[in-house]
XYZ file of C-alpha atoms in Angstrom:
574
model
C -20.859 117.341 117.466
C -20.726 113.956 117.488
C -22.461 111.229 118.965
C -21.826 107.460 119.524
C -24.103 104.326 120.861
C -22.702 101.687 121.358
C -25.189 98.584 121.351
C -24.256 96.025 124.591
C -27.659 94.247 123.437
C -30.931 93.820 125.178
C -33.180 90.670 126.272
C -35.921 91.432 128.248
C -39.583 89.269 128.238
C -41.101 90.932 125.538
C -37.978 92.738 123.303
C -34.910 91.358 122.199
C -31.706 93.054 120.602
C -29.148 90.482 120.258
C -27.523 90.214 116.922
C -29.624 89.472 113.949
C -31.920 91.388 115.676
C -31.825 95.429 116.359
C -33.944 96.635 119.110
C -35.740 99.730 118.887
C -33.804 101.218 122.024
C -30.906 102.306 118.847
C -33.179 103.247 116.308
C -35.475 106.055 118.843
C -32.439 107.418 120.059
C -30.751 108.124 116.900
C -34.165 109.249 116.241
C -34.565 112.048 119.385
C -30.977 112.844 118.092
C -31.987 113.491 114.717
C -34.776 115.573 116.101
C -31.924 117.300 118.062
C -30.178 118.672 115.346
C -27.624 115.785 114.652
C -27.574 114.863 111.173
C -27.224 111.104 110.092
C -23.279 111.296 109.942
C -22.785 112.835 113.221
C -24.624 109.712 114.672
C -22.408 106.506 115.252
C -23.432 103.324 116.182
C -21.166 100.180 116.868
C -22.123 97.027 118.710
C -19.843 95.313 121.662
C -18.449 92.765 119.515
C -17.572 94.956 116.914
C -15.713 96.915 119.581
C -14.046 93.541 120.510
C -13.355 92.697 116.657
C -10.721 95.726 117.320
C -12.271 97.241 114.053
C -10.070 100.293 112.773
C -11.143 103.368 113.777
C -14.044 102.294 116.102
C -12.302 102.505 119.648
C -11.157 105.912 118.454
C -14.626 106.607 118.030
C -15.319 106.263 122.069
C -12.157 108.953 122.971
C -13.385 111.718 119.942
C -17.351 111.588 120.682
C -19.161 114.561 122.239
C -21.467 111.830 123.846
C -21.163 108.011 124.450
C -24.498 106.329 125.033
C -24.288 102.811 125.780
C -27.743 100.806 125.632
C -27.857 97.255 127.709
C -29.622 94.973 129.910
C -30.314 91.324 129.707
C -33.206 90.644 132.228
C -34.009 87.172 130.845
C -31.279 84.693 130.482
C -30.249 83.511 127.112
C -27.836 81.651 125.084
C -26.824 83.121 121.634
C -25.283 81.713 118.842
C -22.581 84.347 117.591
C -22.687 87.537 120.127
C -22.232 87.680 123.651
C -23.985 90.728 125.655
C -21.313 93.594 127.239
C -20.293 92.727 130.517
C -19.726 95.363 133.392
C -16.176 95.425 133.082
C -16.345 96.447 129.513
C -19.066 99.214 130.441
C -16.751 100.338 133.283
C -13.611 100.580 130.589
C -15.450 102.329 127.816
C -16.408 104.971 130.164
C -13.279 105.336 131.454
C -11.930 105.682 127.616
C -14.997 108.606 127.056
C -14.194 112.048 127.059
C -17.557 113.179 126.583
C -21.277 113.039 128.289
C -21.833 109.796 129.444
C -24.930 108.074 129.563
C -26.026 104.184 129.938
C -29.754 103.101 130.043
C -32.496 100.819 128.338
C -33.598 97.435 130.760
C -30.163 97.399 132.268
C -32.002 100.346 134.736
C -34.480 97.175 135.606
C -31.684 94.847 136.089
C -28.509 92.876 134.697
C -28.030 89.422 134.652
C -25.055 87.419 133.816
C -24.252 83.748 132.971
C -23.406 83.057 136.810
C -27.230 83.597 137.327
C -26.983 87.070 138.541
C -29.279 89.778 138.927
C -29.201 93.203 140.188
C -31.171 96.131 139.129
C -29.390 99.067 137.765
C -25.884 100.257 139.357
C -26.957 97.358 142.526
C -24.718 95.146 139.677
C -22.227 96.629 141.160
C -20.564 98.500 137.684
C -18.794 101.554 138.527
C -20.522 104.424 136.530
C -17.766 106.934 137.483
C -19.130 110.392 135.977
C -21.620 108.451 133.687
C -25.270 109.076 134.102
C -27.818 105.797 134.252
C -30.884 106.938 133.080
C -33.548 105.847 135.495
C -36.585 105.266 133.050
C -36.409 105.742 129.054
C -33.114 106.282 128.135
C -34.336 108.022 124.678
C -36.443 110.521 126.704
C -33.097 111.419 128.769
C -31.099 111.856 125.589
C -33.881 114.188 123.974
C -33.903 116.235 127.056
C -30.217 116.244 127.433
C -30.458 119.330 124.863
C -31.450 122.813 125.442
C -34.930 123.434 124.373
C -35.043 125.821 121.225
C -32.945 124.038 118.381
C -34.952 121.617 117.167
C -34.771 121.288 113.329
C -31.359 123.051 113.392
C -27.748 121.992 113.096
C -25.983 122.024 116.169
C -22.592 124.323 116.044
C -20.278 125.335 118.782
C -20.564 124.123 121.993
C -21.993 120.789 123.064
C -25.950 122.096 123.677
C -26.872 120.039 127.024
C -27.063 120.375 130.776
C -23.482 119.710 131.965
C -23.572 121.590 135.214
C -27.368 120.636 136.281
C -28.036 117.293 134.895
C -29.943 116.593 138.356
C -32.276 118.890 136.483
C -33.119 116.403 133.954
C -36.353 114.297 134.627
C -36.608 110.695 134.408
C -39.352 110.103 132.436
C -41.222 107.855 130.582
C -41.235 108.897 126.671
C -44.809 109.386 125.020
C -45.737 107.462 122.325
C -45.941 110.493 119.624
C -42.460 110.760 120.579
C -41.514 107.317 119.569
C -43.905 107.606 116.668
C -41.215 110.748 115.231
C -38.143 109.457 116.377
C -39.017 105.762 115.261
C -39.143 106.951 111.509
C -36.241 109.744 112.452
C -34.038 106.853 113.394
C -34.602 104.520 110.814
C -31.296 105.501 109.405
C -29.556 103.540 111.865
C -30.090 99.828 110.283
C -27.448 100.298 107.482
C -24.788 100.838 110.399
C -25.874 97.336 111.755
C -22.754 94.843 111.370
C -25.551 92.279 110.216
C -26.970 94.694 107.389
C -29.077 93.933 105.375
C -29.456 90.839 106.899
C -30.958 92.251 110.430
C -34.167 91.548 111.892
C -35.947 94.893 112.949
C -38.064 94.463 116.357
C -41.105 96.228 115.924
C -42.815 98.005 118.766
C -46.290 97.825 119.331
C -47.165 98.391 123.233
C -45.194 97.898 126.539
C -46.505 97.437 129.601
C -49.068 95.662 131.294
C -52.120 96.242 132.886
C -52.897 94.109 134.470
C -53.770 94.923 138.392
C -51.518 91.649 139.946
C -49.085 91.040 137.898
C -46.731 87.766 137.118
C -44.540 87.351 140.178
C -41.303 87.360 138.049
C -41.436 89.918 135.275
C -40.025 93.370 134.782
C -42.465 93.967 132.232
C -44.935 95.532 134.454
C -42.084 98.085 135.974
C -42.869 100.047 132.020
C -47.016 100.912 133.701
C -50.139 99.917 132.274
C -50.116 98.816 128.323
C -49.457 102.405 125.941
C -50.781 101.391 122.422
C -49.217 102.727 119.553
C -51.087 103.934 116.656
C -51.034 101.515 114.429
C -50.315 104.576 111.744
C -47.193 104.877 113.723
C -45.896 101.398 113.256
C -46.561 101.247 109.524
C -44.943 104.661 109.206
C -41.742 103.340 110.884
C -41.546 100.053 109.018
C -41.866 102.005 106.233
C -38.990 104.292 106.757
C -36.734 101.082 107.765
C -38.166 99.769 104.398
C -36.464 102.622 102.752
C -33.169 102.125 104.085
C -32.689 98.440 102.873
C -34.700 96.469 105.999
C -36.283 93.572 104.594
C -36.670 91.294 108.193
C -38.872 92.324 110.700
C -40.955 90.923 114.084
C -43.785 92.666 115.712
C -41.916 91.023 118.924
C -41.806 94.028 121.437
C -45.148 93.619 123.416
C -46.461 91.122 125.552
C -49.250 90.107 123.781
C -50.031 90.723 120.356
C -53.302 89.295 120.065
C -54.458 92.242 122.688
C -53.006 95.244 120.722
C -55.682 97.981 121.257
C -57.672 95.169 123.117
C -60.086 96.930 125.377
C -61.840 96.233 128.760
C -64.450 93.592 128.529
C -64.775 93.575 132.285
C -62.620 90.905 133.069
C -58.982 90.392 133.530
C -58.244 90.076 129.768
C -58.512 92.198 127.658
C -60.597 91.574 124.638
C -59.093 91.302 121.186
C -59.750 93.727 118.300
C -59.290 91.713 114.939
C -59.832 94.806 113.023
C -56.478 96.328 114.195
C -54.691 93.475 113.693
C -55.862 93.373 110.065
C -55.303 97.056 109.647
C -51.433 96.516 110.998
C -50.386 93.224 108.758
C -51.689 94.455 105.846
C -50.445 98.179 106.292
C -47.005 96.635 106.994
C -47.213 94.604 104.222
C -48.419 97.651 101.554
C -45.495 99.656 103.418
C -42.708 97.327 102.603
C -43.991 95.180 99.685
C -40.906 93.455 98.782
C -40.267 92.023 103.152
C -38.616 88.540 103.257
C -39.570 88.131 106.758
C -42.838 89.123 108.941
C -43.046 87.083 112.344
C -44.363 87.753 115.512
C -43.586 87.032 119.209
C -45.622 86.883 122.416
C -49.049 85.798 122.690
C -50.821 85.374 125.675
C -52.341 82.211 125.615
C -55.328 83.219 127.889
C -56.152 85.410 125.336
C -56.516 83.024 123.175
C -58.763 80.595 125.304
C -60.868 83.484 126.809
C -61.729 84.962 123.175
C -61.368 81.884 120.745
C -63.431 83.918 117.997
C -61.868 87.034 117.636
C -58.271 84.538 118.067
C -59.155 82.589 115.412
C -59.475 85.746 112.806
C -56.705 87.536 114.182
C -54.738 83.988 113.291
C -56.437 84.388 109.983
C -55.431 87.925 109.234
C -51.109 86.812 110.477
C -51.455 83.676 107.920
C -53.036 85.829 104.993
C -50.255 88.187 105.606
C -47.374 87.080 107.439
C -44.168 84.548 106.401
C -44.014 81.216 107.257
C -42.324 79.665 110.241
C -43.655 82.230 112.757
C -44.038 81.782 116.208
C -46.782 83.048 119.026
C -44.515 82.408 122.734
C -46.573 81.434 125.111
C -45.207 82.300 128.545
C -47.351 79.383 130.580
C -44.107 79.557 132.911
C -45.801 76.417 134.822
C -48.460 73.436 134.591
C -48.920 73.387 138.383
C -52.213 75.149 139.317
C -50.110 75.694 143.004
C -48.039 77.262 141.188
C -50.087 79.378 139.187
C -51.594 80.589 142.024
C -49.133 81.754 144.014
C -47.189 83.612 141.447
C -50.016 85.357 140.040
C -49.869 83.760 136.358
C -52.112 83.774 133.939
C -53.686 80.550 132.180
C -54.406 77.076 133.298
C -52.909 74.273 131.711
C -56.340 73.717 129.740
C -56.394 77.209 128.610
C -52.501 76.379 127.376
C -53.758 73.629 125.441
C -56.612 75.083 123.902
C -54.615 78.152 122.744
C -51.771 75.430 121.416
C -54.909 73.576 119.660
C -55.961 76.820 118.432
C -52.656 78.334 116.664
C -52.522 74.450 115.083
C -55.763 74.565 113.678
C -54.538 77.387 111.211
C -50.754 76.877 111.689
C -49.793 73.801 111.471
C -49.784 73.745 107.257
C -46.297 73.660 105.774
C -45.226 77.134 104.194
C -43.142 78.013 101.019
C -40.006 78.159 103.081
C -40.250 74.196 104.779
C -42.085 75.069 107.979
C -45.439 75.497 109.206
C -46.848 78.984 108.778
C -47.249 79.492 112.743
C -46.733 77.338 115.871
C -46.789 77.849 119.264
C -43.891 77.996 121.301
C -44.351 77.630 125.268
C -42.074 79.218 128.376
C -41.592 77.533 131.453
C -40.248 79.076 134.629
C -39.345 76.687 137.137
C -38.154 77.687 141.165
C -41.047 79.973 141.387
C -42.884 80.488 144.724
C -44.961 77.137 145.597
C -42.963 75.112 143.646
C -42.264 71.221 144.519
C -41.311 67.798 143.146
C -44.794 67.586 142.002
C -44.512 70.510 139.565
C -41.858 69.044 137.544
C -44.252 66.033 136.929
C -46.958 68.428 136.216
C -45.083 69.824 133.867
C -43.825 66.824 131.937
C -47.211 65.212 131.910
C -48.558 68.127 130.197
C -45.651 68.266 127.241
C -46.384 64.565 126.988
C -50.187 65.372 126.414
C -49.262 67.578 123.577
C -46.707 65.627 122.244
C -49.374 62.506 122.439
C -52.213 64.771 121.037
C -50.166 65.233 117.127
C -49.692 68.934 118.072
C -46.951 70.871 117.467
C -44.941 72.968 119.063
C -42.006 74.736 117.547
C -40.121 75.026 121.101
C -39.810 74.565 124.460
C -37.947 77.307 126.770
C -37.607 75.744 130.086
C -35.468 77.895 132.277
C -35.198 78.973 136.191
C -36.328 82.182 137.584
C -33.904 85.379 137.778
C -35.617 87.420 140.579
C -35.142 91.111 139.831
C -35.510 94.071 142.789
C -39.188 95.041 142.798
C -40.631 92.137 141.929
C -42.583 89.522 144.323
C -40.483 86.881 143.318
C -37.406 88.876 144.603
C -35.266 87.541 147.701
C -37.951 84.433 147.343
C -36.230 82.303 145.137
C -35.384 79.172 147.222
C -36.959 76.486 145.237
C -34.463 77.179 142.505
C -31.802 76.438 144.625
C -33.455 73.387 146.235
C -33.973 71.735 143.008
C -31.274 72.627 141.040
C -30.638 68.717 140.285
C -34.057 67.781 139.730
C -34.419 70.588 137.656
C -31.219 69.856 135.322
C -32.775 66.022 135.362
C -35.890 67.026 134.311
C -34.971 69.629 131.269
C -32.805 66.768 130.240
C -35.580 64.245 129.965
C -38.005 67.073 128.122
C -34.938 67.735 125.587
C -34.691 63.387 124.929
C -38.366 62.235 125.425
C -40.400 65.671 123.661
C -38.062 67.718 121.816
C -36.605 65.525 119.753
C -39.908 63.548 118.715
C -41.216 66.944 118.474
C -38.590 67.939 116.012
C -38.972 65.450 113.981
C -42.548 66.155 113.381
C -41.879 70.089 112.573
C -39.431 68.997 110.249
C -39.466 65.618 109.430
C -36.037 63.963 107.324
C -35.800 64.952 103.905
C -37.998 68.545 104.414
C -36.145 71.444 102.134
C -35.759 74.798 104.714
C -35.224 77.409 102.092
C -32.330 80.812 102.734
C -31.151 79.342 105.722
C -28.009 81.955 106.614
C -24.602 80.528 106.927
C -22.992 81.891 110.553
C -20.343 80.315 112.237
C -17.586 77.776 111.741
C -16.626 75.070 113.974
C -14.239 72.837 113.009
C -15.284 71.075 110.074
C -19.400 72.243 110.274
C -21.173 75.466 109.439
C -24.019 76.529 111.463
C -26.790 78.251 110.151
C -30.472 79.370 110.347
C -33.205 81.204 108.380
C -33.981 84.491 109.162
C -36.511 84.546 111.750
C -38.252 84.209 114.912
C -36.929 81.209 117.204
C -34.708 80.033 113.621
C -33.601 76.417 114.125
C -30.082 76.011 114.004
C -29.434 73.840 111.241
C -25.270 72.156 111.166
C -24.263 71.462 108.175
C -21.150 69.130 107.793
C -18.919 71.255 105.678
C -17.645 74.825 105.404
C -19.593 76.925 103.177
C -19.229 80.558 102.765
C -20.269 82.276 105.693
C -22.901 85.204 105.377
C -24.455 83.480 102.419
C -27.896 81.800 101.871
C -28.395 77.931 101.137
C -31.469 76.056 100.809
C -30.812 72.631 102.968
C -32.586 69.039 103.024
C -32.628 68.008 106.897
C -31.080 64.518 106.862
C -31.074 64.321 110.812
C -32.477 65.638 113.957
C -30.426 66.641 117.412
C -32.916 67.883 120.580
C -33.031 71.353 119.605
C -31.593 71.180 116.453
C -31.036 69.872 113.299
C -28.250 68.286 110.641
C -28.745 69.086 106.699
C -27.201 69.107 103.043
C -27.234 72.158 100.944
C -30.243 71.430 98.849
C -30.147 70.283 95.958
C -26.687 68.607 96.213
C -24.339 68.902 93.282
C -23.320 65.645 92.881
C -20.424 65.324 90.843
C -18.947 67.731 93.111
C -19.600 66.838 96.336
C -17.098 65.917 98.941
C -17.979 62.108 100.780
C -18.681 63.366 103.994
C -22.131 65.455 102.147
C -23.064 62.106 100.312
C -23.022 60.008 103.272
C -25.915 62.542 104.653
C -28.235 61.998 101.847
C -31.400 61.396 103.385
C -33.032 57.202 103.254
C -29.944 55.373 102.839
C -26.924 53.462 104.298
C -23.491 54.556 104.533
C -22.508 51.458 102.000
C -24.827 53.679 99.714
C -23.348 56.768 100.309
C -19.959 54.588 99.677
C -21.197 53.742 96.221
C -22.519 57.098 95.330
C -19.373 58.335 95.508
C -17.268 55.840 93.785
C -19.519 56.144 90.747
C -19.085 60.033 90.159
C -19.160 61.696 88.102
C -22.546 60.692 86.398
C -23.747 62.388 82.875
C -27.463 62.869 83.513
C -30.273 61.943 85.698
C -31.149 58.504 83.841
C -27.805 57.530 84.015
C -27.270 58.408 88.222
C -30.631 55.992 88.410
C -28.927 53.364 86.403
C -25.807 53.026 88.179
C -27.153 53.481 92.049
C -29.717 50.626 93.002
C -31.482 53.378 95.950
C -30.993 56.310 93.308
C -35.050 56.894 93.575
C -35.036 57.758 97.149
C -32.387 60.896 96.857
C -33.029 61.882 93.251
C -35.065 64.296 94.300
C -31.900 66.349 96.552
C -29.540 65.980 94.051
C -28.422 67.743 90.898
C -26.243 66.783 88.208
């Protein structure tokens, strides 16, 4: 028997799974597979673009699989950098290629959202699912119970063990967390079949859900039920078996809140942190996979972080001691408008935003071993949500400009408009979006000119070395790369290096949301004009002069010849 998933990449508020990163939607079902029966080589897993790279013998894969499970759903919008997530027509025409079972699930069952700003909730996005089954809650629980029960532990022979005739037999359920705690570790396997491998970031799980009783008027994250800790034995345990197979990258990035992992009820509407479980996670991640080159985080709540500053401030402690350095805590603060906030059910004040964002500076701000701070905020805004006027945009701005004004940092800004999903408040009430589309577009504009780039230049000032920054893509004559990491900056670098390689760079420039740099240090006598000219504290007539003097024997004789050789010295080898 063999089985195939096929990876059309998730986004949702609180996981992601778009190349570098693997989701664990993959991982726990190769994992209830495994559990199945299936042995490692009977499970296949290909992303969509590998599918599209017309890769030999991977469509052929599709016709000759017992079962075809294809994982997808995008309910936040994003913009990615080398992969694009499956579209319905692609679902619709792999399915029509499979011979065997049929099954699609993971957020696509909450909805599906495209670049045209669409979103629809399950098969309402109008993809034709033919014979295919669209597993209504957790697709991994479907898959598991797709099998007879009685051959666990044992190789499945003969005939194809599941339900054919009565799959309307088959609950819909929600799977438990000691299932996810076996089939996490069971599935680990799956990573070295990643296109990206080694080089993939594994999104850890710690809780879904959310409990609170009125929830955010927007987000799907509440459709998963009240927050389901996992044992925090259960995490280590499955970054230890992904350790095993060659993964060296990981985020703790699927939850909504970090900082209230195993929080518990203080009577109020936030939970209260737990700093000893937070310790007990970092530093049994970092016993189970010693030799990590990445451990970043996601969401934070930033009410959290105002409500219980204390226990905050250690749990910030224990992610410094034992994280890597350019992490980032999201804040979703969606809006600055307390109109807003209140008719949309959010969470935090504008106050409470800045005092978490003063907070995560206080210990995150310092500069880390691989050019950026150890941890900075990053803040979510949400505009056309319900109450929303002209007013809110210059709410908003005024409170980026406070920040900016204040010497914090943040590492970014997300400003985006809502996607109203079936079964949320916000649904069929998105009008403001539409009404101030312009003065939206305006607005992001201005943030992007008047606080990004300032901002930027702070995080990273000119002439700051960002080590094992990953060369990507080609265009034209630039490379674009990034580190490894949660929220990476995209770093262009003007000249084709190898791609799928590691540099160090010097940033010699600064874009709104991104940055220009020189492989670090620069080889001098060999470099091509164009890399000179972008040496960082001096003029193109310089650069011009740099060049014309190469090759140079030694470091005493580059500062003879070249009258501004003190200010680049230091980025240069010869």
């Amino acid at each position: 028997m063999k089985a195939l998933i096929i990876d059309g990449y998730v986004d949702e508020p609180a996981c992601l799974g778009v190349p570098p990163y693997l989701s664990p939607y993959p991982r726990y079902i190769a994992g209830a597979l495994r559990e199945r029966g299936l042995s490692e080589n009977d499970i296949h897993y290909l992303t969509i673009d590998t599918l599209r790279e017309n890769i030999p013998g991977a469509g052929e894969l599709i016709g000759k699989a017992d079962l075809v499970v294809i994982i997808a759903g995008m309910t936040v919008p994003g913009k990615y950098l080398r992969a694009s997530p499956i579209s319905p027509g692609e679902i619709e025409a792999i399915f029509g290629a499979a011979k065997g079972i049929k099954v699609m699930g993971g957020p696509i069952r909450l909805g599906f959202s495209s670049e045209g700003g669409r979103a629809a909730k399950g098969t309402e996005s109008g993809i034709s699912l033919g014979d295919a089954v669209l597993a209504k809650m957790d697709i991994e629980a479907f898959i598991y119970d797709l099998f007879e029960d009685g051959i666990e532990g044992e190789r499945s022979t003969g005939s194809f063990p599941v339900r054919l005739k009565d799959q309307e037999s088959i609950e819909h359920r929600f799977r438990t967390t000691s299932e996810i705690g076996c089939w996490g570790v069971r599935g680990a396997f799956l990573i070295r079949q990643h296109p990206d491998y080694p080089h993939c970031m594994c999104e850890l799980e710690t809780y879904r859900g959310c409990g609170r009783k009125v929830h955010c008027s927007f987000c799907t994250e509440p459709f998963y039920g009240s927050s389901d800790y996992r044992p925090v034995e259960d995490v280590v345990s499955e970054v230890s078996a992904l350790y095993s197979y060659g993964a060296r990258y990981f985020r703790i990035g699927r939850q909504p809140d970090l900082f209230s992992y195993h929080g518990t009820d203080a009577g109020g509407p936030v939970p209260k942190p737990v700093p000893e479980v937070l310790e007990r996670l970092y530093k049994g991640i970092r016993n189970s996979a010693p030799g990590l080159s990445v451990l970043h985080m996601d969401n934070a709540n930033p009410i959290t972080l105002a409500t219980y500053p204390e226990e905050s401030e250690q749990i910030l402690k224990t992610i410094v001691k034992f994280h890597t350095p350019g992490d980032v805590a999201a804040f979703g603060m969606e809006t600055a408008d307390p109109a807003v906030v209140a008719a949309n059910s959010l969470k935090a004040t504008s106050e409470e935003v800045f005092e978490a964002i003063r907070l995560v500076n206080r210990f995150g701000a310092v500069r880390g071993a691989n050019g950026l701070p150890e941890i900075l905020p990053g803040i979510n805004f949400v505009h056309g949500l319900m109450g929303e006027t002209k007013k809110t945009f210059q709410l908003n701005y005024a409170f980026l400009q406070k920040v900016l004004d204040s010497g914090l940092l943040l590492r970014r800004i997300n400003i985006r408009q809502v996607m109203a999903f079936p079964g949320t408040p916000m649904y069929g009430r998105d009008e403001a979006a539409k009404k101030h589309k312009k003065l939206f577009l305006d607005y992001k504009e201005r943030v992007r000119k008047n606080i990004d780039l300032p901002m930027l230049r702070k995080v990273v000032p000119e002439g700051t070395v960002l080590r094992d920054v990953m060369c990507e893509v080609h265009d034209r004559d630039l490379t674009f790369g990034r580190q490894i990491g949660s929220y990476p900056l995209l770093v262009g670098i003007p000249s084709l290096l190898p791609l799928r390689k590691f540099t160090d760079i010097t940033v010699t420039g600064h874009g709104m949301r991104s940055i220009t740099g020189i492989p670090y240090p620069l080889h001098i006598n060999s470099a091509p004009p164009t890399l000179i000219r972008f040496l960082p504290g001096i003029g193109k007539k310089a650069a011009a002069s740099i060049a014309a003097g190469i090759p140079y024997s030694n470091r005493n004789d580059f500062l003879k010849r070249v009258s501004e050789g003190e200010k680049v010295i230091d980025f240069i080898e010869i």
